[in-house]
C-alpha cells in the first residue's frame, strides 16, 4: 500500500511534467504579430502629385498651416509626448510596435477581420423565407452586412481607395508645411519606431485612422464603437512613439474623415444598395434563361435562398464603366442541353468522386467561404506578406492596395454581370450525384468568382511586384482550379473567369502606369 | 484465476465528440484483466443526429439532413500485471450527410492507448472499494482533414489524459465513477487564417482542453454485466458556433449522454463475450444530438496458461496459480 502510493505520486508528477512541456504550451500567434517597424526605402515625398481616385485636387479639403515649432502650443504638444514617454507600460509599447508596422497594413487586417466576422448568411425565417440584413437596423438579426464576396470586394476597395486619396492629400500638406517630427525637433523625445525625415503634419497615422474609421461606419455600422477604439489606439501609439504631436494628429484625423465623406457619398449612389434585387428580378433571370432554351440556375440551399446580390453587375466600378462591363462579358457557356455540358458535368463528377487529401487541402486553402475574409481578403493577405518585404512608404502601401482592391471590386462587378447574364446552373444541379468538398455558393456557375478575383489580383500584383508575377499567376491558377476539383464549378467557368479577371486587372495596370507613382 | 479471467474487460465504444471518438469502456470501468491475459475484439457503432446546437441554439439543417457516423473499432486490453492493464484501440470511421452536397469522409482516425492501474482495493462496509489511476493518450494515425466539420472523422489533436476512477461493488451491484482531464495539442489546418471570436492570421489552432466524467451503475456477475451510464464532456474554453456559421475544431463542444450497456459471456465458452449498448445525447453545445448504438465481440487469450502448459511439458514445472 505504501509503495503503491509513492509510485502513484511519481506517476502524477510525471504526468504533470509531460503536460507542462508538451501539451500546455500552446500559444498561437499571428504571422504579422511581431513585425519590425515600417522602414520605407523611399518616403515618396512627391506623392502629393499622384493621380487621385475620386478627389479632384489634393487640397480639395483645406488643412490650416500648423503652429511654428517655436510656439507655446507646440511646446505643450511636446510636453504631452514626454509625459507619455516617461511611463510607457508593456501594453502601450506593444501597441506602438503593432501600429508602427504600418497603418495601411493594420487597417487592412482589421478590415479582413470584420469581413470574416460578418460573412455569415442569414438564418431562415420560420416560413422558409430569408431575412435581408438592413443598414438601417444593423444591430438586429440578421446583422448588417452579410459580407459575402461582392460586398467584401467593394468594402475593401472603398476603404483602400479612400485611404489612398487621403494619404495623397496628406503628403501634399506634409510637403507644403514641412513640419519635422517631434523627435527631430526635441532630441529628448525618443523615436520608438524608425526615425525618418518625413514631415509629421498632418500625421499619416491619424489620416489613416480618420479615413478608415469613417469608411467603416458606412460599411460595418455595427462596429462603430470597436473601430473608434482602434482609431484612438492608433493615434495614441503615434504620439507615444514620438512620431506625431497632438496637433499633427488632430489635423490628420480631420482630413481623413473629410476625404472619407467624398467616398461615402459615392458609395451611397453606386447602385450597391439595390444589388439585392426584388422577387420580380429574381424570377426574371429564370424566365430569360428558359426563353433562351437553357436550364436556369436554381438555389441548392434548403430552404431555397434568393440569389446572392444578383444586380451587383450594375454597381459603378472604379476602373471599369458599364460599357467596359459589357465588353468584358465572355460568350456563353456550353448550352445546358449540349453534349459538351454533359461531358463537363461528368468531368466534375469524376474529379471529385474519390478525392485525394492533397485535393482537399487545395480546395480548403482557397475555399474562402462562410466565416472567412473571402477571396479579395485572401489576395490582400497574399499581397500584404509581399508588401511587408518591400518596405513601401505608407502612401505607396495605400496606392498598391487601392489598385489591388479596385481591381477586385471591378472583378466582382464584371463577374456578377456574367453570372446573371447567363444564369447557368452549378454541376450539382445538373447531376445530383456530384458531392462537393466545400459549400456550393448560392449564385450561378458561369463564370467562377474565385477565378475572376484571382486573375485580376494576379495581374495587378504581378505589375506591382514583378519578380513575383509568375508566382501570383500560379497561385491564381491553383485558386481557380480548386473550384473544379472541389466539385462546384465546370472547368470552363474557371478558365474563362481567370481570363476575364486578367482583363479587369489590366485596367488596374493601365492606371498604375499613369498615376505618377512609377 | 478463473474468476479474474471471467472479469475481463468488456469493451464498448461511445461517441463523445462531434466527430466520433473511440472510447474503450475498459478505461472507464472498474474491471481489470488478469496478468498475461489479452482481451481482443472488434466493435461496430452507428451514431446519427439531425438536431444540433449552434452555441445554445438548437436547430436542424436541411442542407445536411441527418449526419451519420459508422465506426469499426479494433481494441485490446492486456494484463501487464493483475493491477496494471494496457488498453489500446484503433477506429476506422465513415461519416455521411443525407442531404446537401457535402462529400462524405472515411479513414483510420486516432490510435488511443491507456494504462490503467488499480492503486487501492479495500473493504468498505459490506462491499469492496477500488481506486484506479488511468493515464492515456491518442495520436492521429492518418492525415485526415479536421477542418471539415461536421463530416471530419476527427480533430487531429494529440491528447494526453489523466483519470481518477472509483468502483464500489456491493454483492453484484456496482457503481463506478470517474473524472478525466484531457490536454489537447494545437492542430494545423489547411487554411492559413480563420475566425473564432477574432481573426487569426495563422494555420495553427489552439485546441481547448476538456474535462469529462462518467458514472455507471448496475449489475455485475461473472457471466453478465448490465449497466446504466451517464457521461459528460465539457470543453474548457473554446467558442460557440454563431447562428448559421460553420463549426470549427476549436469550438466549445459540450455534451451529456445517457445510455446503457451490457456484456455477456457465452455460457460454456467464457473466453468469448458479446458487448453492446446505446446512448442518447440529452444536452449539448456545438455538437450534434447523437443517438448511438454499438455491438462488439471480444475474445481472451491467456498467455500465462499457454506458457504454463509449455513449461509444464518441457520443464515439468509444477507451478500453480
Coordinates of N, CA and C in Angstrom, one line a residue, chain B residues 99-271:
Chain B
X99 N -28.4 14.9 -46.7 CA -28.9 16.0 -47.6 C -27.7 16.9 -48.0
X100 N -28.0 17.8 -48.9 CA -26.9 18.7 -49.4 C -25.9 18.0 -50.2
X101 N -24.8 18.7 -50.5 CA -23.8 18.2 -51.4 C -22.5 17.8 -50.7
X102 N -22.3 18.0 -49.4 CA -21.0 17.8 -48.8 C -20.5 16.3 -48.9
X103 N -19.3 16.2 -49.4 CA -18.7 14.9 -49.6 C -18.5 14.1 -48.3
X104 N -18.8 12.8 -48.3 CA -18.5 12.0 -47.1 C -17.0 11.8 -46.9
X105 N -16.7 11.4 -45.7 CA -15.3 11.2 -45.3 C -15.1 9.8 -44.7
X106 N -13.9 9.2 -44.8 CA -13.7 7.9 -44.2 C -12.2 7.7 -44.0
X107 N -11.9 7.0 -43.0 CA -10.5 6.7 -42.8 C -10.2 6.2 -41.4
X108 N -8.9 5.8 -41.1 CA -8.5 5.5 -39.8 C -8.3 6.8 -39.0
X109 N -8.8 6.8 -37.8 CA -8.7 8.0 -37.0 C -7.5 8.0 -36.1
X110 N -7.7 8.0 -34.8 CA -6.6 8.1 -33.8 C -6.3 6.8 -33.1
X111 N -5.1 6.5 -32.9 CA -4.7 5.4 -32.0 C -4.8 5.9 -30.6
X112 N -5.5 5.2 -29.8 CA -5.5 5.6 -28.4 C -5.0 4.5 -27.5
X113 N -4.3 4.8 -26.4 CA -3.8 3.8 -25.5 C -3.9 4.4 -24.1
X114 N -4.2 3.4 -23.2 CA -4.4 3.8 -21.8 C -3.6 2.8 -20.9
X115 N -3.1 3.3 -19.8 CA -2.5 2.5 -18.8 C -3.5 2.6 -17.6
X116 N -4.0 1.5 -17.1 CA -5.0 1.5 -16.1 C -4.4 0.8 -14.9
X117 N -4.3 1.5 -13.8 CA -3.6 1.0 -12.6 C -4.6 0.9 -11.4
X118 N -4.8 -0.3 -10.9 CA -5.6 -0.5 -9.7 C -4.7 -0.1 -8.5
X119 N -4.9 1.1 -8.0 CA -4.0 1.6 -7.0 C -4.3 1.0 -5.6
X120 N -5.6 1.0 -5.3 CA -6.1 0.6 -3.9 C -7.3 -0.3 -4.1
X121 N -7.4 -1.2 -3.1 CA -8.6 -2.0 -3.1 C -8.8 -2.4 -1.6
X122 N -9.9 -2.0 -1.1 CA -10.2 -2.4 0.3 C -11.6 -2.6 0.6
X123 N -11.9 -3.3 1.7 CA -13.3 -3.5 2.1 C -13.9 -2.2 2.6
X124 N -15.0 -1.9 2.3 CA -15.7 -0.7 2.8 C -17.1 -1.1 3.1
X125 N -17.4 -1.2 4.4 CA -18.7 -1.7 4.8 C -18.9 -3.1 4.3
X126 N -20.0 -3.4 3.7 CA -20.3 -4.7 3.2 C -19.7 -5.0 1.8
X127 N -19.2 -3.9 1.2 CA -18.7 -4.0 -0.2 C -17.2 -3.8 -0.3
X128 N -16.8 -3.6 -1.6 CA -15.4 -3.5 -1.9 C -15.2 -2.3 -2.7
X129 N -14.3 -1.5 -2.2 CA -14.0 -0.2 -2.9 C -12.6 -0.3 -3.6
X130 N -12.6 0.0 -4.9 CA -11.3 0.0 -5.6 C -11.1 1.4 -6.2
X131 N -9.8 1.9 -6.1 CA -9.5 3.1 -6.7 C -8.5 2.9 -7.8
X132 N -8.7 3.6 -8.9 CA -7.8 3.4 -10.1 C -7.2 4.7 -10.5
X133 N -6.0 4.7 -11.1 CA -5.4 5.8 -11.7 C -5.2 5.4 -13.2
X134 N -5.7 6.2 -14.1 CA -5.7 5.8 -15.5 C -5.0 7.0 -16.3
X135 N -4.0 6.7 -17.1 CA -3.4 7.7 -17.9 C -3.4 7.2 -19.3
X136 N -3.6 8.1 -20.3 CA -3.7 7.7 -21.6 C -3.4 8.8 -22.6
X137 N -3.5 8.5 -23.9 CA -3.2 9.5 -24.9 C -3.7 9.0 -26.2
X138 N -3.7 9.9 -27.2 CA -4.1 9.5 -28.5 C -3.3 10.2 -29.6
X139 N -3.1 9.6 -30.7 CA -2.3 10.1 -31.8 C -3.0 9.9 -33.1
X140 N -3.2 10.9 -33.9 CA -3.8 10.7 -35.2 C -3.0 9.7 -36.0
X141 N -3.6 8.7 -36.7 CA -2.9 7.7 -37.4 C -2.8 8.1 -38.9
X142 N -3.6 9.0 -39.4 CA -3.6 9.4 -40.8 C -3.7 10.9 -40.8
X143 N -3.5 11.5 -42.0 CA -3.6 12.9 -42.2 C -5.0 13.3 -42.6
X144 N -6.0 12.7 -42.0 CA -7.4 13.1 -42.3 C -7.7 14.5 -42.1
X145 N -8.7 15.1 -42.7 CA -9.0 16.5 -42.6 C -9.8 16.8 -41.4
X146 N -9.3 17.7 -40.5 CA -10.0 18.0 -39.3 C -11.0 19.2 -39.5
X147 N -10.6 20.1 -40.3 CA -11.3 21.4 -40.5 C -12.4 21.1 -41.6
X148 N -13.2 20.2 -41.4 CA -14.3 19.8 -42.4 C -15.5 19.4 -41.6
X149 N -15.8 20.0 -40.5 CA -16.9 19.7 -39.6 C -18.2 20.1 -40.3
X150 N -19.3 19.3 -40.2 CA -19.4 18.2 -39.2 C -19.0 16.8 -39.8
X151 N -18.4 16.8 -40.9 CA -18.1 15.5 -41.5 C -16.6 15.0 -41.3
X152 N -15.8 15.8 -40.7 CA -14.5 15.3 -40.4 C -14.6 14.1 -39.5
X153 N -13.6 13.1 -39.7 CA -13.7 11.9 -38.9 C -13.0 12.1 -37.5
X154 N -12.3 13.2 -37.3 CA -11.6 13.5 -36.1 C -11.1 14.9 -36.1
X155 N -10.3 15.3 -35.0 CA -9.9 16.6 -34.9 C -8.4 16.8 -35.0
X156 N -7.6 15.7 -35.2 CA -6.2 15.8 -35.5 C -5.3 16.2 -34.2
X157 N -6.0 16.4 -33.1 CA -5.2 16.8 -31.9 C -4.5 15.6 -31.3
X158 N -3.3 15.7 -30.8 CA -2.8 14.7 -30.0 C -3.3 15.0 -28.5
X159 N -3.6 13.9 -27.8 CA -4.1 14.2 -26.5 C -3.4 13.4 -25.4
X160 N -3.4 13.9 -24.2 CA -3.0 13.2 -23.0 C -4.1 13.3 -22.0
X161 N -4.4 12.2 -21.4 CA -5.5 12.3 -20.4 C -5.0 11.7 -19.0
X162 N -5.6 12.3 -18.0 CA -5.4 11.7 -16.7 C -6.7 11.5 -16.0
X163 N -6.9 10.3 -15.4 CA -8.2 10.0 -14.9 C -8.1 9.3 -13.5
X164 N -9.0 9.7 -12.7 CA -9.2 9.0 -11.4 C -10.5 8.3 -11.4
X165 N -10.5 7.0 -11.0 CA -11.7 6.2 -11.1 C -11.9 5.4 -9.8
X166 N -13.2 5.4 -9.4 CA -13.5 4.7 -8.2 C -14.6 3.7 -8.5
X167 N -14.5 2.5 -8.0 CA -15.5 1.5 -8.2 C -15.9 0.9 -6.9
X168 N -17.2 0.8 -6.7 CA -17.7 0.2 -5.4 C -18.6 -0.9 -5.8
X169 N -18.3 -2.1 -5.3 CA -19.1 -3.3 -5.6 C -19.7 -3.8 -4.3
X170 N -21.0 -4.0 -4.3 CA -21.7 -4.5 -3.2 C -22.6 -5.7 -3.7
X171 N -22.1 -6.9 -3.3 CA -22.7 -8.1 -3.8 C -22.5 -8.1 -5.3
X172 N -23.6 -8.0 -6.1 CA -23.5 -8.0 -7.5 C -23.9 -6.6 -8.1
X173 N -24.0 -5.6 -7.2 CA -24.4 -4.3 -7.7 C -23.1 -3.4 -7.6
X174 N -23.0 -2.5 -8.6 CA -21.8 -1.7 -8.5 C -22.1 -0.3 -9.0
X175 N -21.2 0.6 -8.5 CA -21.2 2.0 -9.0 C -19.8 2.3 -9.4
X176 N -19.6 2.9 -10.5 CA -18.3 3.3 -10.9 C -18.3 4.8 -11.3
X177 N -17.4 5.6 -10.8 CA -17.4 7.0 -11.2 C -16.0 7.4 -11.6
X178 N -15.9 8.2 -12.6 CA -14.5 8.7 -12.9 C -14.6 10.1 -13.4
X179 N -13.4 10.8 -13.2 CA -13.2 12.2 -13.7 C -12.0 12.2 -14.5
X180 N -12.0 12.9 -15.6 CA -10.8 12.9 -16.5 C -10.5 14.4 -17.0
X181 N -9.2 14.6 -17.1 CA -8.8 15.9 -17.7 C -8.0 15.5 -18.9
X182 N -8.3 16.1 -20.1 CA -7.6 15.8 -21.3 C -7.0 17.1 -21.9
X183 N -5.7 17.0 -22.1 CA -4.9 18.0 -22.7 C -4.9 17.8 -24.2
X184 N -5.1 18.8 -25.0 CA -5.1 18.6 -26.4 C -4.0 19.5 -27.1
X185 N -3.3 19.0 -28.0 CA -2.2 19.7 -28.7 C -2.9 20.6 -29.8
X186 N -2.2 21.7 -30.2 CA -2.6 22.5 -31.3 C -2.7 21.7 -32.5
X187 N -3.5 22.2 -33.5 CA -3.5 21.5 -34.7 C -3.2 22.4 -35.9
X188 N -2.8 21.9 -37.0 CA -2.5 22.7 -38.2 C -3.6 22.4 -39.2
X189 N -4.3 23.5 -39.7 CA -5.3 23.3 -40.7 C -4.9 23.7 -42.1
X190 N -5.7 23.4 -43.1 CA -5.3 23.7 -44.4 C -5.4 25.2 -44.8
X191 N -6.2 25.9 -44.1 CA -6.4 27.3 -44.4 C -5.3 28.1 -43.6
X192 N -4.9 29.3 -44.1 CA -3.9 30.0 -43.4 C -4.5 31.2 -42.6
X193 N -5.8 31.2 -42.4 CA -6.4 32.1 -41.5 C -7.8 31.6 -41.1
X194 N -8.3 32.0 -40.0 CA -9.6 31.6 -39.6 C -10.2 32.5 -38.6
X195 N -11.5 32.5 -38.4 CA -12.1 33.4 -37.5 C -12.7 32.6 -36.3
X196 N -12.5 33.0 -35.1 CA -13.1 32.4 -34.0 C -14.0 33.4 -33.3
X197 N -13.5 34.1 -32.4 CA -14.2 35.4 -32.0 C -13.4 36.5 -32.4
X198 N -12.3 36.3 -33.1 CA -11.5 37.3 -33.8 C -10.7 36.6 -34.9
X199 N -10.1 37.4 -35.8 CA -9.4 36.8 -36.9 C -8.0 36.3 -36.4
X200 N -7.7 35.1 -36.9 CA -6.3 34.6 -36.6 C -5.6 34.4 -37.9
X201 N -4.4 35.1 -38.0 CA -3.7 35.0 -39.3 C -2.6 33.9 -39.2
X202 N -3.0 32.7 -39.1 CA -2.1 31.6 -38.9 C -2.9 30.3 -39.3
X203 N -2.2 29.2 -39.5 CA -2.9 27.9 -39.8 C -2.8 27.1 -38.5
X204 N -2.3 27.6 -37.4 CA -2.2 26.9 -36.2 C -3.5 27.2 -35.3
X205 N -4.1 26.1 -34.8 CA -5.3 26.3 -34.0 C -5.0 25.8 -32.5
X206 N -5.3 26.7 -31.6 CA -5.1 26.4 -30.2 C -6.4 25.6 -29.8
X207 N -6.2 24.3 -29.5 CA -7.3 23.4 -29.2 C -7.6 23.5 -27.7
X208 N -8.8 23.8 -27.3 CA -9.1 23.9 -25.8 C -9.1 22.5 -25.2
X209 N -8.6 22.4 -24.0 CA -8.6 21.1 -23.3 C -10.1 20.8 -22.9
X210 N -10.3 19.6 -22.3 CA -11.6 19.3 -21.8 C -11.6 18.4 -20.6
X211 N -12.6 18.5 -19.9 CA -12.8 17.5 -18.8 C -14.0 16.6 -19.1
X212 N -14.0 15.5 -18.5 CA -15.1 14.6 -18.7 C -15.4 13.8 -17.4
X213 N -16.6 13.4 -17.2 CA -16.9 12.5 -16.1 C -17.8 11.4 -16.6
X214 N -17.9 10.3 -15.9 CA -18.6 9.2 -16.3 C -19.1 8.4 -15.1
X215 N -20.4 8.2 -15.0 CA -20.9 7.4 -13.9 C -21.7 6.2 -14.4
X216 N -21.4 5.0 -13.9 CA -22.1 3.9 -14.4 C -22.5 3.0 -13.2
X217 N -23.7 2.4 -13.3 CA -24.1 1.6 -12.2 C -25.0 0.5 -12.8
X218 N -25.0 -0.6 -12.0 CA -25.8 -1.8 -12.5 C -25.4 -3.0 -11.8
X219 N -25.6 -4.1 -12.6 CA -25.4 -5.5 -12.1 C -24.2 -6.0 -12.7
X220 N -23.3 -6.7 -11.9 CA -22.1 -7.3 -12.5 C -21.9 -8.7 -11.8
X221 N -22.0 -9.7 -12.7 CA -21.7 -11.0 -12.2 C -20.6 -11.6 -13.1
X222 N -20.3 -12.8 -12.9 CA -19.2 -13.5 -13.7 C -19.7 -13.7 -15.1
X223 N -21.0 -13.7 -15.3 CA -21.4 -14.0 -16.7 C -22.2 -12.9 -17.4
X224 N -22.5 -11.8 -16.6 CA -23.3 -10.8 -17.2 C -23.0 -9.4 -16.5
X225 N -22.9 -8.4 -17.3 CA -22.9 -7.0 -16.8 C -24.0 -6.3 -17.5
X226 N -24.8 -5.6 -16.7 CA -25.8 -4.7 -17.3 C -25.7 -3.4 -16.5
X227 N -25.6 -2.3 -17.3 CA -25.4 -1.1 -16.6 C -26.1 0.1 -17.3
X228 N -26.3 1.1 -16.5 CA -26.8 2.4 -17.0 C -25.6 3.4 -16.9
X229 N -25.4 4.2 -17.9 CA -24.2 5.1 -18.0 C -24.7 6.5 -18.2
X230 N -24.1 7.4 -17.4 CA -24.3 8.9 -17.6 C -22.9 9.5 -17.8
X231 N -22.7 10.2 -18.8 CA -21.4 10.8 -19.0 C -21.5 12.2 -19.6
X232 N -20.4 12.9 -19.4 CA -20.4 14.3 -19.8 C -19.0 14.7 -20.3
X233 N -18.9 15.5 -21.3 CA -17.7 16.2 -21.6 C -17.9 17.7 -21.6
X234 N -17.0 18.4 -21.1 CA -17.1 19.9 -21.1 C -15.7 20.5 -21.5
X235 N -15.8 21.3 -22.6 CA -14.6 21.9 -23.1 C -14.3 23.1 -22.3
X236 N -13.0 23.2 -21.9 CA -12.5 24.4 -21.2 C -12.1 25.4 -22.1
X237 N -12.9 26.4 -22.3 CA -12.6 27.4 -23.3 C -13.3 27.1 -24.6
X238 N -12.7 27.4 -25.7 CA -13.4 27.2 -27.0 C -14.5 28.2 -27.2
X239 N -15.1 28.2 -28.4 CA -16.0 29.3 -28.7 C -17.3 28.7 -29.3
X240 N -18.3 29.4 -29.3 CA -19.6 28.9 -29.8 C -19.7 29.1 -31.4
X241 N -20.4 28.2 -32.0 CA -20.7 28.4 -33.4 C -21.8 29.5 -33.5
X242 N -21.6 30.5 -34.3 CA -22.6 31.6 -34.4 C -23.7 31.1 -35.2
X243 N -24.8 31.8 -35.2 CA -26.0 31.4 -35.9 C -25.7 31.2 -37.4
X244 N -26.0 30.0 -37.9 CA -25.8 29.7 -39.3 C -24.3 29.8 -39.8
X245 N -23.4 29.8 -38.9 CA -22.0 29.7 -39.3 C -21.5 28.3 -39.3
X246 N -20.3 28.0 -39.8 CA -19.8 26.7 -39.9 C -19.2 26.3 -38.6
X247 N -19.2 25.0 -38.2 CA -18.5 24.6 -37.0 C -17.0 24.6 -37.2
X248 N -16.2 24.6 -36.1 CA -14.8 24.7 -36.2 C -14.1 23.8 -35.2
X249 N -12.9 23.2 -35.4 CA -12.4 22.2 -34.5 C -12.2 22.8 -33.0
X250 N -12.0 24.1 -32.9 CA -11.8 24.6 -31.5 C -13.0 25.1 -30.9
X251 N -14.2 24.7 -31.4 CA -15.5 25.1 -30.8 C -15.5 24.5 -29.3
X252 N -16.4 25.2 -28.6 CA -16.7 24.7 -27.2 C -17.7 23.5 -27.4
X253 N -17.2 22.3 -27.3 CA -18.1 21.2 -27.6 C -18.4 20.5 -26.2
X254 N -19.6 20.6 -25.8 CA -20.1 20.0 -24.6 C -21.2 19.0 -24.9
X255 N -21.2 18.0 -24.1 CA -22.3 17.0 -24.3 C -22.6 16.2 -23.0
X256 N -23.8 15.9 -22.8 CA -24.2 15.0 -21.7 C -25.0 13.8 -22.3
X257 N -24.5 12.6 -22.0 CA -25.1 11.5 -22.7 C -25.6 10.5 -21.6
X258 N -26.8 9.9 -21.9 CA -27.4 8.9 -21.0 C -27.5 7.7 -21.9
X259 N -27.2 6.5 -21.3 CA -27.2 5.3 -22.1 C -27.1 4.1 -21.2
X260 N -27.0 3.0 -21.9 CA -26.8 1.7 -21.2 C -25.9 0.8 -21.9
X261 N -25.4 -0.2 -21.2 CA -24.5 -1.2 -21.9 C -24.7 -2.5 -21.3
X262 N -24.3 -3.5 -22.0 CA -24.3 -4.9 -21.4 C -23.1 -5.6 -21.9
X263 N -22.7 -6.7 -21.2 CA -21.6 -7.6 -21.6 C -22.1 -9.0 -21.2
X264 N -22.0 -9.9 -22.1 CA -22.5 -11.2 -21.8 C -21.4 -12.2 -22.2
X265 N -21.1 -13.1 -21.3 CA -20.1 -14.2 -21.6 C -20.8 -15.4 -22.0
X266 N -20.4 -15.9 -23.2 CA -21.1 -17.1 -23.7 C -21.0 -18.3 -22.8
X267 N -22.1 -18.8 -22.4 CA -22.1 -19.9 -21.4 C -21.3 -21.1 -22.0
X268 N -20.4 -21.7 -21.2 CA -19.7 -22.8 -21.7 C -18.5 -22.5 -22.6
X269 N -18.4 -21.2 -22.9 CA -17.3 -20.7 -23.8 C -16.9 -19.3 -23.3
X270 N -16.5 -19.3 -22.1 CA -16.4 -18.0 -21.4 C -15.2 -17.1 -21.9
X271 N -14.4 -17.6 -22.8 CA -13.4 -16.7 -23.4 C -14.0 -15.7 -24.3

